[in-house]
mmCIF file of C-alpha atoms in Angstrom:
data_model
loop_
_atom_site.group_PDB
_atom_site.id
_atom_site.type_symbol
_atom_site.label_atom_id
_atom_site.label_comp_id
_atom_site.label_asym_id
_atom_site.label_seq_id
_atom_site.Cartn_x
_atom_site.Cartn_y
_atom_site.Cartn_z
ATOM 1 C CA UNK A 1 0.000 0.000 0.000
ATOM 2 C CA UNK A 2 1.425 3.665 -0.835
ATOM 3 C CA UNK A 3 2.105 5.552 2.137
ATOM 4 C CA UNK A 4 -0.607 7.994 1.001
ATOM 5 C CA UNK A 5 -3.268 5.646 0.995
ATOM 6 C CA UNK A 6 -2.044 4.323 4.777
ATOM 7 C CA UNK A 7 -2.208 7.887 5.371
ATOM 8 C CA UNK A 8 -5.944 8.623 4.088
ATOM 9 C CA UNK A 9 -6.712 5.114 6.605
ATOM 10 C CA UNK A 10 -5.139 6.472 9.020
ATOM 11 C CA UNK A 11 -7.019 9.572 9.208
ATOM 12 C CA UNK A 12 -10.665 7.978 8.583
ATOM 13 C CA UNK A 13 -9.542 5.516 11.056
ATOM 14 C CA UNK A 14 -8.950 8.400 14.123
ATOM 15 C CA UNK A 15 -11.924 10.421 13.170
ATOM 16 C CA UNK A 16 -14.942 7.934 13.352
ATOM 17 C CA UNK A 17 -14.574 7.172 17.302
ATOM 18 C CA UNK A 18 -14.005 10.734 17.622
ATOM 19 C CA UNK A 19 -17.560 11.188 15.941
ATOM 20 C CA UNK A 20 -19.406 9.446 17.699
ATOM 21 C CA UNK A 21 -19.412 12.126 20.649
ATOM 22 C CA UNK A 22 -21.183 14.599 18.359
ATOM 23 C CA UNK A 23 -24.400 11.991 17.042
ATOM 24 C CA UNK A 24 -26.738 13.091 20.018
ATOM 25 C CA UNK A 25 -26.134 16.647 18.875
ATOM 26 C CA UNK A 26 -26.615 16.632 15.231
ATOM 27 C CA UNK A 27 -29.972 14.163 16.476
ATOM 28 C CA UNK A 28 -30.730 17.638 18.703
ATOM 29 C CA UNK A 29 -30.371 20.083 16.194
ATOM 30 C CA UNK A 30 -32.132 18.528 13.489
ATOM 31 C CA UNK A 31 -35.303 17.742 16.096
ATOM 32 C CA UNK A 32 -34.505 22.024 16.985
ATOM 33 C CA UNK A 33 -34.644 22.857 13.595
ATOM 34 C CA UNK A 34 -37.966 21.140 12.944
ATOM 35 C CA UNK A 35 -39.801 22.958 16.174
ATOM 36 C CA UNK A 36 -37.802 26.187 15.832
ATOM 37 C CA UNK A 37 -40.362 26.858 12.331
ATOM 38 C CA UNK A 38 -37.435 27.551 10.498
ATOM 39 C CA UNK A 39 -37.205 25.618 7.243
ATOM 40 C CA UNK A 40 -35.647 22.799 7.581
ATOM 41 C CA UNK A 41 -33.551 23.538 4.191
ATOM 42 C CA UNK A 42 -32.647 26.530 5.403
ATOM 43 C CA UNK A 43 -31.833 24.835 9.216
ATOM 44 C CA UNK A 44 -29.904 22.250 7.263
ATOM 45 C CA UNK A 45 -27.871 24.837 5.358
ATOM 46 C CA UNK A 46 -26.128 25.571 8.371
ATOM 47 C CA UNK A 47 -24.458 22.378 8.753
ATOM 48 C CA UNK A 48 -22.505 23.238 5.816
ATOM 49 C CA UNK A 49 -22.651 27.226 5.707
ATOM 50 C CA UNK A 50 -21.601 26.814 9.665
ATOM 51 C CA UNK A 51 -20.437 23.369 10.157
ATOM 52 C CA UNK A 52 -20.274 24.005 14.314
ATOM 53 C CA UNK A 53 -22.667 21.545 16.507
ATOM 54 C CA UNK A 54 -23.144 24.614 19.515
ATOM 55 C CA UNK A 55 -23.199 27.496 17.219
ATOM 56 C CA UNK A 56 -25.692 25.524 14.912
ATOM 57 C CA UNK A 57 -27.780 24.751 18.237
ATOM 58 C CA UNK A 58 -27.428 28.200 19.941
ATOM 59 C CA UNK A 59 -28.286 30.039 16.515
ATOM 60 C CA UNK A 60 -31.298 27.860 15.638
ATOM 61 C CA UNK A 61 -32.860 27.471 19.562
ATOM 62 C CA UNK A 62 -32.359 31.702 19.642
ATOM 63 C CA UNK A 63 -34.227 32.257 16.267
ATOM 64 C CA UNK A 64 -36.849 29.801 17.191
ATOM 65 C CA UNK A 65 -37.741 31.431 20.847
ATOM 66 C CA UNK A 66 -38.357 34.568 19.074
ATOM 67 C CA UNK A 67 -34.857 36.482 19.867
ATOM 68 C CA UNK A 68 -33.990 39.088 17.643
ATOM 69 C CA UNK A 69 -31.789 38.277 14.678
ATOM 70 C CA UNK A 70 -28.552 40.285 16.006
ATOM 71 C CA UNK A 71 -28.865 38.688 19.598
ATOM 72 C CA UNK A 72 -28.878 34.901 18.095
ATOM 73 C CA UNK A 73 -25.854 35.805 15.755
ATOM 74 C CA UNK A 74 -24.011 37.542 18.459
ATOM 75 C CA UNK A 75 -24.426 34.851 20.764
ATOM 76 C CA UNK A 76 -23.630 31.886 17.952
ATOM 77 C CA UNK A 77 -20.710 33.941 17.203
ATOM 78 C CA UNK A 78 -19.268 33.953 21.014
ATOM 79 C CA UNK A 79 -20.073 30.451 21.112
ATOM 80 C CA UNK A 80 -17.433 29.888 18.377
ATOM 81 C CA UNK A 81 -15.102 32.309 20.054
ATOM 82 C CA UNK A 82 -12.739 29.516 21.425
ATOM 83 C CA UNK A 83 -11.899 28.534 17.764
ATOM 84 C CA UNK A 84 -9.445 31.464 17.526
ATOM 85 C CA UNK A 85 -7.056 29.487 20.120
ATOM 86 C CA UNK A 86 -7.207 26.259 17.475
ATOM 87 C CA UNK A 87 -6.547 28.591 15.015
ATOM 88 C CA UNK A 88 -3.533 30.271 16.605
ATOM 89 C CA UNK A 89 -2.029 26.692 17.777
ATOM 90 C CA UNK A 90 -2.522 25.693 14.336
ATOM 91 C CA UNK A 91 -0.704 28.991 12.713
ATOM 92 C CA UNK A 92 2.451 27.488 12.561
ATOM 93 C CA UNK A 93 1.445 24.635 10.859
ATOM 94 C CA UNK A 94 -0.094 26.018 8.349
ATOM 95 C CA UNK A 95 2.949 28.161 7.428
ATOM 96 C CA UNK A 96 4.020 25.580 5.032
ATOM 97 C CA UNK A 97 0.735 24.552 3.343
ATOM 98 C CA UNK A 98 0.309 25.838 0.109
ATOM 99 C CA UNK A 99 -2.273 29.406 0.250
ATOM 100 C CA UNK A 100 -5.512 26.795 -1.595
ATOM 101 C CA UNK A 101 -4.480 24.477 1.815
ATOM 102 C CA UNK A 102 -4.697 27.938 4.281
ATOM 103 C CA UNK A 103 -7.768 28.827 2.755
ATOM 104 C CA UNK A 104 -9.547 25.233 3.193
ATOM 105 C CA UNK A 105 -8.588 23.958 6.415
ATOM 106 C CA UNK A 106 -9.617 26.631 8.605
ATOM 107 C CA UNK A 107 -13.357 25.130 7.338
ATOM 108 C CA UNK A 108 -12.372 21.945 8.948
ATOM 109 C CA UNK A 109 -10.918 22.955 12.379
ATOM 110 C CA UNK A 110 -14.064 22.227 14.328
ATOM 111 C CA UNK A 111 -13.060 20.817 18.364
ATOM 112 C CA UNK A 112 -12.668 17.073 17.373
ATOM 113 C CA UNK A 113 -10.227 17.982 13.987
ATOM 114 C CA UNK A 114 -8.414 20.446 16.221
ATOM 115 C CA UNK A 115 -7.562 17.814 18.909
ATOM 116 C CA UNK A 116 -6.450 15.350 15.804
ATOM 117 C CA UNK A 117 -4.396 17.726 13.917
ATOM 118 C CA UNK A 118 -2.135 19.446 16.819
ATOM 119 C CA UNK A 119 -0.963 15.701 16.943
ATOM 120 C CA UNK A 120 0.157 15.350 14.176
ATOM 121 C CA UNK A 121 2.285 19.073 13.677
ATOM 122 C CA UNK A 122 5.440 17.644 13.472
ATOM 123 C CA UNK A 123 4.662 15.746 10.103
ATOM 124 C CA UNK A 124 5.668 16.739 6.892
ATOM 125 C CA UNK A 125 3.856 18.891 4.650
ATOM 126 C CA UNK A 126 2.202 16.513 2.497
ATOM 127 C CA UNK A 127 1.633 13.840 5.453
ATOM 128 C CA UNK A 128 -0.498 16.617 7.372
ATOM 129 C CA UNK A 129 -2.227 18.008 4.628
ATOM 130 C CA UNK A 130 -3.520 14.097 3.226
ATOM 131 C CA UNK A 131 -4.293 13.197 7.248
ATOM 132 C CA UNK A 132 -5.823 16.665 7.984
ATOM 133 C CA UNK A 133 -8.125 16.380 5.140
ATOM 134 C CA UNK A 134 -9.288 12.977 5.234
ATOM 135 C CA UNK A 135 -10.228 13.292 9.131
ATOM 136 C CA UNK A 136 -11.689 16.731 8.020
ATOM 137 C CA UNK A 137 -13.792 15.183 4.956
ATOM 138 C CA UNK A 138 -15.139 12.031 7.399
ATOM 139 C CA UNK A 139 -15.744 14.511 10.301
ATOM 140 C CA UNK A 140 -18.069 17.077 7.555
ATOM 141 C CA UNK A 141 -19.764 13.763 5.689
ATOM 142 C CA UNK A 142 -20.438 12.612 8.804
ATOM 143 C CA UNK A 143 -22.283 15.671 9.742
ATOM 144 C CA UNK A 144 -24.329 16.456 7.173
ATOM 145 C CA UNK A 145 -26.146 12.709 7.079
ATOM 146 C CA UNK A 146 -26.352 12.719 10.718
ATOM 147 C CA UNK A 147 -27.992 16.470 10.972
ATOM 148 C CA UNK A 148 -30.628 15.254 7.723
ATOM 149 C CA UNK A 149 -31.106 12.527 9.728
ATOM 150 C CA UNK A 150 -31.978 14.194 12.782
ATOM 151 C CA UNK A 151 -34.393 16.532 10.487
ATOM 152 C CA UNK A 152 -36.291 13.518 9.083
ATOM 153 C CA UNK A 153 -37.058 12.488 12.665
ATOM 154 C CA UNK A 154 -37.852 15.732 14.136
ATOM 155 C CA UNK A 155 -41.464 15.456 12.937
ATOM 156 C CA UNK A 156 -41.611 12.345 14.286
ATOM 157 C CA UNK A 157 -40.760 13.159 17.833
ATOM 158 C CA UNK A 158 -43.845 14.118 19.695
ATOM 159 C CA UNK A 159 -43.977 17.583 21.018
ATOM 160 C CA UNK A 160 -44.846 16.831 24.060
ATOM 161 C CA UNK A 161 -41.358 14.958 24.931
ATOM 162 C CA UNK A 162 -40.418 18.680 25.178
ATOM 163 C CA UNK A 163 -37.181 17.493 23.377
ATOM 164 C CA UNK A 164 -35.836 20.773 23.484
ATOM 165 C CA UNK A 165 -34.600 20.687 27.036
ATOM 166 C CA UNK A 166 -31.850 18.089 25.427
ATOM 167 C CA UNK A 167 -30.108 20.899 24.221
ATOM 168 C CA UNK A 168 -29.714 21.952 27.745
ATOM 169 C CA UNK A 169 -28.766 18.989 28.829
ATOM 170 C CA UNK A 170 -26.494 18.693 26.104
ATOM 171 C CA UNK A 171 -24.794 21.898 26.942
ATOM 172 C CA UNK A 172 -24.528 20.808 30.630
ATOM 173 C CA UNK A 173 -22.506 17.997 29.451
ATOM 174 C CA UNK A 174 -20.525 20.237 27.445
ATOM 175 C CA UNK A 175 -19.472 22.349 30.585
ATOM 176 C CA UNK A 176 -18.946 19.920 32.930
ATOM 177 C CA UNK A 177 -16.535 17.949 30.740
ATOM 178 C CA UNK A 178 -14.823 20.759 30.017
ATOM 179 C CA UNK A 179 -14.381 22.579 33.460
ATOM 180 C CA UNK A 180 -10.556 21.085 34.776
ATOM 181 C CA UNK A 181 -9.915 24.095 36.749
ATOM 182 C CA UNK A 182 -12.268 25.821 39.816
ATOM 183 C CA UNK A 183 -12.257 29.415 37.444
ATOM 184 C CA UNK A 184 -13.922 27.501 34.704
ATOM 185 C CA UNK A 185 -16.615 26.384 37.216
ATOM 186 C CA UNK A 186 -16.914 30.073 38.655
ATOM 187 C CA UNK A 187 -17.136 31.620 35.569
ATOM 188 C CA UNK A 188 -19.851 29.276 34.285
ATOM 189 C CA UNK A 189 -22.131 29.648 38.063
ATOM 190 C CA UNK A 190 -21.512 33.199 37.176
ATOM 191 C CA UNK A 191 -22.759 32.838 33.793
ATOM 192 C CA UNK A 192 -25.729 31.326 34.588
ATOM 193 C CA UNK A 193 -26.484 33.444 37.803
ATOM 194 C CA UNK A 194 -26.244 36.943 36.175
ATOM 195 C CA UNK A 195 -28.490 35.381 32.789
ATOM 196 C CA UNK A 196 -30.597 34.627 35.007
ATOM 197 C CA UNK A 197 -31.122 38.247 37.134
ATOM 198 C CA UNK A 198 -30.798 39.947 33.488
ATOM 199 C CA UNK A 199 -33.645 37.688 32.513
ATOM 200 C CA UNK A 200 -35.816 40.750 32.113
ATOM 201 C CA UNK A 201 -33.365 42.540 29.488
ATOM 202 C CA UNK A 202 -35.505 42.375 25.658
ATOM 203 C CA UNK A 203 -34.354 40.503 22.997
ATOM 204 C CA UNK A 204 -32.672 38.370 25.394
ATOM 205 C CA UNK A 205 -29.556 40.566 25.551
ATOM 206 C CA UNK A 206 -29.267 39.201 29.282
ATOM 207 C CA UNK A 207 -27.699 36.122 27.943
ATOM 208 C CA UNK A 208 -24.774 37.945 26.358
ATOM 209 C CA UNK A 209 -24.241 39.930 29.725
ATOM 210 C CA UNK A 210 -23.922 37.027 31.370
ATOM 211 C CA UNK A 211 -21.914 35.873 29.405
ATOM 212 C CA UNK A 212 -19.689 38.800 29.456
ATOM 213 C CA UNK A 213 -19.527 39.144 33.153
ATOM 214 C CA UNK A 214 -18.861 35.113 33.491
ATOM 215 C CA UNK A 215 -15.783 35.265 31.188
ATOM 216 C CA UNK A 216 -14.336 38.848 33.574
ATOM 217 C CA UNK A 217 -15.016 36.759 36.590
ATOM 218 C CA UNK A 218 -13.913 33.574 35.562
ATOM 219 C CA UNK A 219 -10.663 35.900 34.030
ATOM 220 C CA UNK A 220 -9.806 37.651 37.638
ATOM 221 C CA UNK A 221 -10.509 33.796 39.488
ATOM 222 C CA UNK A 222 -7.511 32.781 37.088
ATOM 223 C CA UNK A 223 -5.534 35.872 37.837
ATOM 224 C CA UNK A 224 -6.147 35.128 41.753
ATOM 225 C CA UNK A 225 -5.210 31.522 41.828
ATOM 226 C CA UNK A 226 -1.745 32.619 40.095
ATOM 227 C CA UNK B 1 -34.881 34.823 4.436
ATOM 228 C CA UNK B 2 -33.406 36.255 7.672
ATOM 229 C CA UNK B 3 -33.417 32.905 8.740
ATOM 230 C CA UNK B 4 -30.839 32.125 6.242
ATOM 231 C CA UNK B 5 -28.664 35.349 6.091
ATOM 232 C CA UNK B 6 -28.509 35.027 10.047
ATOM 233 C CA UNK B 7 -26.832 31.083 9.171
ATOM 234 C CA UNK B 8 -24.572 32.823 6.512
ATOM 235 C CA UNK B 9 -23.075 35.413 9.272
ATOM 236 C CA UNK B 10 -22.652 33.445 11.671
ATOM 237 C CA UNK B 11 -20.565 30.908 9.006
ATOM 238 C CA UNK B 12 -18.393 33.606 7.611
ATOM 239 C CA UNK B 13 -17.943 34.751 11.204
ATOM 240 C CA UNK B 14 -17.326 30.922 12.454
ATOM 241 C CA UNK B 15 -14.647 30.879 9.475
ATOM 242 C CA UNK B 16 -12.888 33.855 10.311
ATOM 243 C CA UNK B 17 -12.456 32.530 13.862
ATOM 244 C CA UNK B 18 -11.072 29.562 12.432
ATOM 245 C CA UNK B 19 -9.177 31.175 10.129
ATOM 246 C CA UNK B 20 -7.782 34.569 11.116
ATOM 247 C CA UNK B 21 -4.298 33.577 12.332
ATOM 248 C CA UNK B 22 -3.675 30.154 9.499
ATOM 249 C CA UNK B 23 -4.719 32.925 6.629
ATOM 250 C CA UNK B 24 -3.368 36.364 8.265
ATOM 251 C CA UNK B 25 -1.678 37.079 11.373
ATOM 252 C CA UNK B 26 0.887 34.045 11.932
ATOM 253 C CA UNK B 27 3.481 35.508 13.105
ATOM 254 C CA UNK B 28 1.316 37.315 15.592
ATOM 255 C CA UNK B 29 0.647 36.194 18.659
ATOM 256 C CA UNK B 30 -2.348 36.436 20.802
ATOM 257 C CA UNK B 31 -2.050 38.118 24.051
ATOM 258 C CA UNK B 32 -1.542 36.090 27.088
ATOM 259 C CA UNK B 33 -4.440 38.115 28.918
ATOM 260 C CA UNK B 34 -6.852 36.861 26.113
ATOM 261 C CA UNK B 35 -5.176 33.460 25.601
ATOM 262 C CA UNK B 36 -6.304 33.426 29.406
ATOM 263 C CA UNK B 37 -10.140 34.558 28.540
ATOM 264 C CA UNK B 38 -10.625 32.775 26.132
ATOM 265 C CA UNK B 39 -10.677 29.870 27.800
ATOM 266 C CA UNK B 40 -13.643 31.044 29.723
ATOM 267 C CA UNK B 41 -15.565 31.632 27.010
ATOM 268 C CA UNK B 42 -17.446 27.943 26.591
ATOM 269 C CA UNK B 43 -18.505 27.358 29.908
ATOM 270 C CA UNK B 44 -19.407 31.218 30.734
ATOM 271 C CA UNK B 45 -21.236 31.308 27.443
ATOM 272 C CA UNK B 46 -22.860 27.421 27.740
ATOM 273 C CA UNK B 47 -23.956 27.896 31.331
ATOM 274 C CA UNK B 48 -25.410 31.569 30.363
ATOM 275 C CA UNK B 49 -27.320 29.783 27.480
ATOM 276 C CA UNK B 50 -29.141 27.069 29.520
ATOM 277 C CA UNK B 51 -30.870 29.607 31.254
ATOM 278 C CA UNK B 52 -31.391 31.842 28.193
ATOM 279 C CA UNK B 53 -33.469 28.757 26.798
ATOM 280 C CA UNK B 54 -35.579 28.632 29.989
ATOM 281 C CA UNK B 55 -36.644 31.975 30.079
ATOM 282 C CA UNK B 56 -40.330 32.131 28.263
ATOM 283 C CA UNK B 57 -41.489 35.333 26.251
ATOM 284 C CA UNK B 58 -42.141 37.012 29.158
ATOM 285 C CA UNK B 59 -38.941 37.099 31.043
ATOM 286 C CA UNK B 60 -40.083 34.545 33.504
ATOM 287 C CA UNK B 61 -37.464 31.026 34.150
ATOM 288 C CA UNK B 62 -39.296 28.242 33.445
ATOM 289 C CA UNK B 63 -37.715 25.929 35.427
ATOM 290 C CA UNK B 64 -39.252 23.040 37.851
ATOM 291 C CA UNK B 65 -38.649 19.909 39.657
ATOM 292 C CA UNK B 66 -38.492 18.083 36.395
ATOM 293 C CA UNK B 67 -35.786 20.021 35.267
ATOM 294 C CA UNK B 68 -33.553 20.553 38.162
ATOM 295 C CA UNK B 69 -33.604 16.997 38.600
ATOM 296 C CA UNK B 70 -32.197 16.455 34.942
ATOM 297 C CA UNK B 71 -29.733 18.603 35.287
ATOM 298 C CA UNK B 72 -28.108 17.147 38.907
ATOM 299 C CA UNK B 73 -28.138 13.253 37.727
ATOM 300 C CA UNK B 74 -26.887 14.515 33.687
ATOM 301 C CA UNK B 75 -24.770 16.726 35.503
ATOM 302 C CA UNK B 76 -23.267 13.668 37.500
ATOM 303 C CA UNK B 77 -23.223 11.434 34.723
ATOM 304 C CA UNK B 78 -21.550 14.256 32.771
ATOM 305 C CA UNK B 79 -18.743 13.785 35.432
ATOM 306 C CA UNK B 80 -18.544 10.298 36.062
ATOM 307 C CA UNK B 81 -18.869 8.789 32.600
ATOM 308 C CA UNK B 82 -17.520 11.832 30.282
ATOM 309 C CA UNK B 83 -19.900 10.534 27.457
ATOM 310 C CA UNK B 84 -22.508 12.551 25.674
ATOM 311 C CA UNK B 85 -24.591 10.294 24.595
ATOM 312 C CA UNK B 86 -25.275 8.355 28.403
ATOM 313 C CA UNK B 87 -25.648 12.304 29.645
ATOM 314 C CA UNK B 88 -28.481 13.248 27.241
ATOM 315 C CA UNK B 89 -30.198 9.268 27.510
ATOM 316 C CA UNK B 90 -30.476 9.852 31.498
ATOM 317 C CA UNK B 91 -30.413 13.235 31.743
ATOM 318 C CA UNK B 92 -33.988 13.506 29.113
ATOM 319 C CA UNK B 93 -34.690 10.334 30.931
ATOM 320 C CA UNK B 94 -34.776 11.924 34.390
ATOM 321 C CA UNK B 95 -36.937 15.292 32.936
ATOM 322 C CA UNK B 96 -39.753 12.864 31.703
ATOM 323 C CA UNK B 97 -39.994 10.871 34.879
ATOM 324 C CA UNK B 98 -39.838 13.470 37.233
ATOM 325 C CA UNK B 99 -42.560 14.603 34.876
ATOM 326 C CA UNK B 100 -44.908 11.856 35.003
ATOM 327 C CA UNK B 101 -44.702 12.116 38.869
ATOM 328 C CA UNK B 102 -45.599 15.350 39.474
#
C-alpha cells in the first residue's frame, strides 16, 4: 500500500470514534430545527454554511424562541469564540501549506479535527495536509447525514417529549466535561447566575451579559489563583 | 430569508475565527491576557445559554422539579462517565420521569 493511501486510513480511522461524541447533537439540532419553524432547508444549510454543533444549536434554539436576529448571531458567534485558540495553535502549521491548503482547512478545524491535527504538527507537509483532510472530509460527511437525519425524525418526535430541554442537557454535558480548573466552574455559576437576574433585558440581551460578566469573573478567578 | 442570512453570518464569522491567524496574522501572537479569557468563554457562554433557553417570552425562568432533577443526575453522569450520549439518555430520561410524577 502507498504511504498515502495508509495515510488517508489512518485519518478515517482516528476520526470515526471521535464522531461518535457529536451523534446526540446533530440528532438535537435537526429535532430544533424542525420545532424552531425555520425551514428545515434553510436549518440544514447551516451544517454546511456553519459546520459548528453549539453554534448551529445556539443560533437555531435563539431564532426559534423569538430572539432578535442580532442577539442569536451575536451569541452563535461567542459560542465559536474559542476557535481562535485552534486557530492560533494551528498557525504554525499552516505556514508551510500551500495558500488553496490555508484557505480550506480553517473550514475543517471544528473541536474534534483540532484535537487530531495538533498531533500530528510535526509531520511533513504533504503527510499533514492528506491526514488533515481525510479526518476533516469524514468529520463534515459525517455531519451532514447525521444532521438530515436528525431533520427527518424531528417530525416524528412528539412535542410533548419537550425534546428541546436536550439541548440543555447537552450543553450541561458540554461544561462539565470541560471545566478542569475551579475558574472555569466560577465563571460558568456566574454565567448562569447573572443570565438569570438579566432575565428581564428584551431581545434576550441578558444572555450575552452574562456571558460577558462570566468570562471577567472567571478571568480575575484565574488571575487570583496565580 | 433572515433565517438564512442570520446562518450565513454566523458561518463567515465561524470561518474567520477559524481562520484569522492560518490565513493572516501568523506571526502574531495572541495576548496572554486573552489566551487566558478565552478559555472562559465555553462554559461562561454554555452555562449563560441554559438559562437563556428557559426563560419564556415574558422574562419569567421556566424551570421546575423536572428540570432541576435532569440537570443534577446529567450533571453527574456528565462527570462520572464523560460521554454525551449516556448524559443526554439519562439526563432527558430523568426530565420525563420526574414529569410523570408530578
Amino acid at each position: 500500500m502507498s504511504p498515502d493511501r495508509s495515510i488517508i486510513k489512518q485519518g478515517i480511522a482516528d476520526a470515526l470514534p471521535l464522531f461518535v461524541p457529536a451523534i446526540p447533537f446533530a440528532f438535537v439540532i435537526g429535532v430544533v430545527i424542525v420545532d424552531s419553524g425555520v425551514s428545515p432547508v434553510v436549518g440544514w444549510s447551516s451544517s454546511w454554511i456553519i459546520f459548528g454543533g453549539a453554534a448551529q444549536l445556539t443560533l437555531i434554539s435563539l431564532l426559534g424562541s423569538g430572539a432578535a436576529a442580532a442577539a442569536a448571531i451575536t451569541a452563535a458567534l461567542v459560542v465559536n469564540a474559542r476557535h481562535l485558540m485552534y486557530s492560533a495553535a494551528m498557525a504554525p502549521v499552516f505556514q508551510h501549506q500551500p495558500r488553496w491548503m490555508r484557505r480550506v482547512g480553517p473550514y475543517f478545524l471544528i473541536d474534534q479535527q483540532f484535537a487530531l491535527a495538533i498531533l500530528r504538527a510535526d509531520d511533513d507537509p504533504k503527510t499533514f495536509r492528506t491526514y488533515y483532510l481525510s479526518a476533516g472530509l469524514v468529520f463534515w460527511s459525517m455531519w451532514q447525514i447525521t444532521t438530515v437525519v436528525g431533520i427527518m425524525l424531528g417530525p416524528i418526535v412528539p412535542v410533548s417529549w419537550s425534546l428541546e430541554f436536550a439541548v440543555s442537557i447537552l450543553f450541561l454535558g458540554l461544561i462539565v466535561m470541560g471545566i478542569d480548573k475551579y475558574p472555569k466552574l466560577v465563571a460558568a455559576l456566574v454565567g448562569a447566575g447573572v443570565t438569570y437576574l438579566s432575565a428581564g433585558l428584551p431581545n434576550r440581551a441578558g444572555l450575552l451579559v452574562g456571558a460577558f460578566v462570566g468570562i471577567l469573573v472567571g478571568t480575575v478567578a484565574e488571575r487570583l489563583r496565580e | 430569508m433572515t433565517d438564512f442570512l442570520a446562518i450565513v453570518a454566523v458561518g463567515i464569522g465561524t470561518y474567520l475565527s477559524r481562520g484569522v491567524f492560518i490565513l493572516a496574522l501568523a506571526n502574531k501572537k495572541i495576548p496572554d491576557s486573552v489566551l487566558v479569557a478565552l478559555q472562559f468563554v465555553a462554559p461562561a457562554v454554555l452555562s449563560a445559554l441554559i438559562v437563556a433557553l428557559l426563560i419564556d417570552s415574558d422574562g419569567n425562568i421556566a424551570i421546575g422539579v423536572a428540570e432541576v432533577s435532569a440537570f443534577v443526575v446529567g450533571g453527574a453522569v456528565a462527570y462520572k462517565t464523560r460521554n454525551h450520549i449516556l448524559t443526554l439518555i439519562t439526563g432527558m430520561g430523568v426530565f420525563w420521569l420526574v414529569r410523570a410524577l408530578i
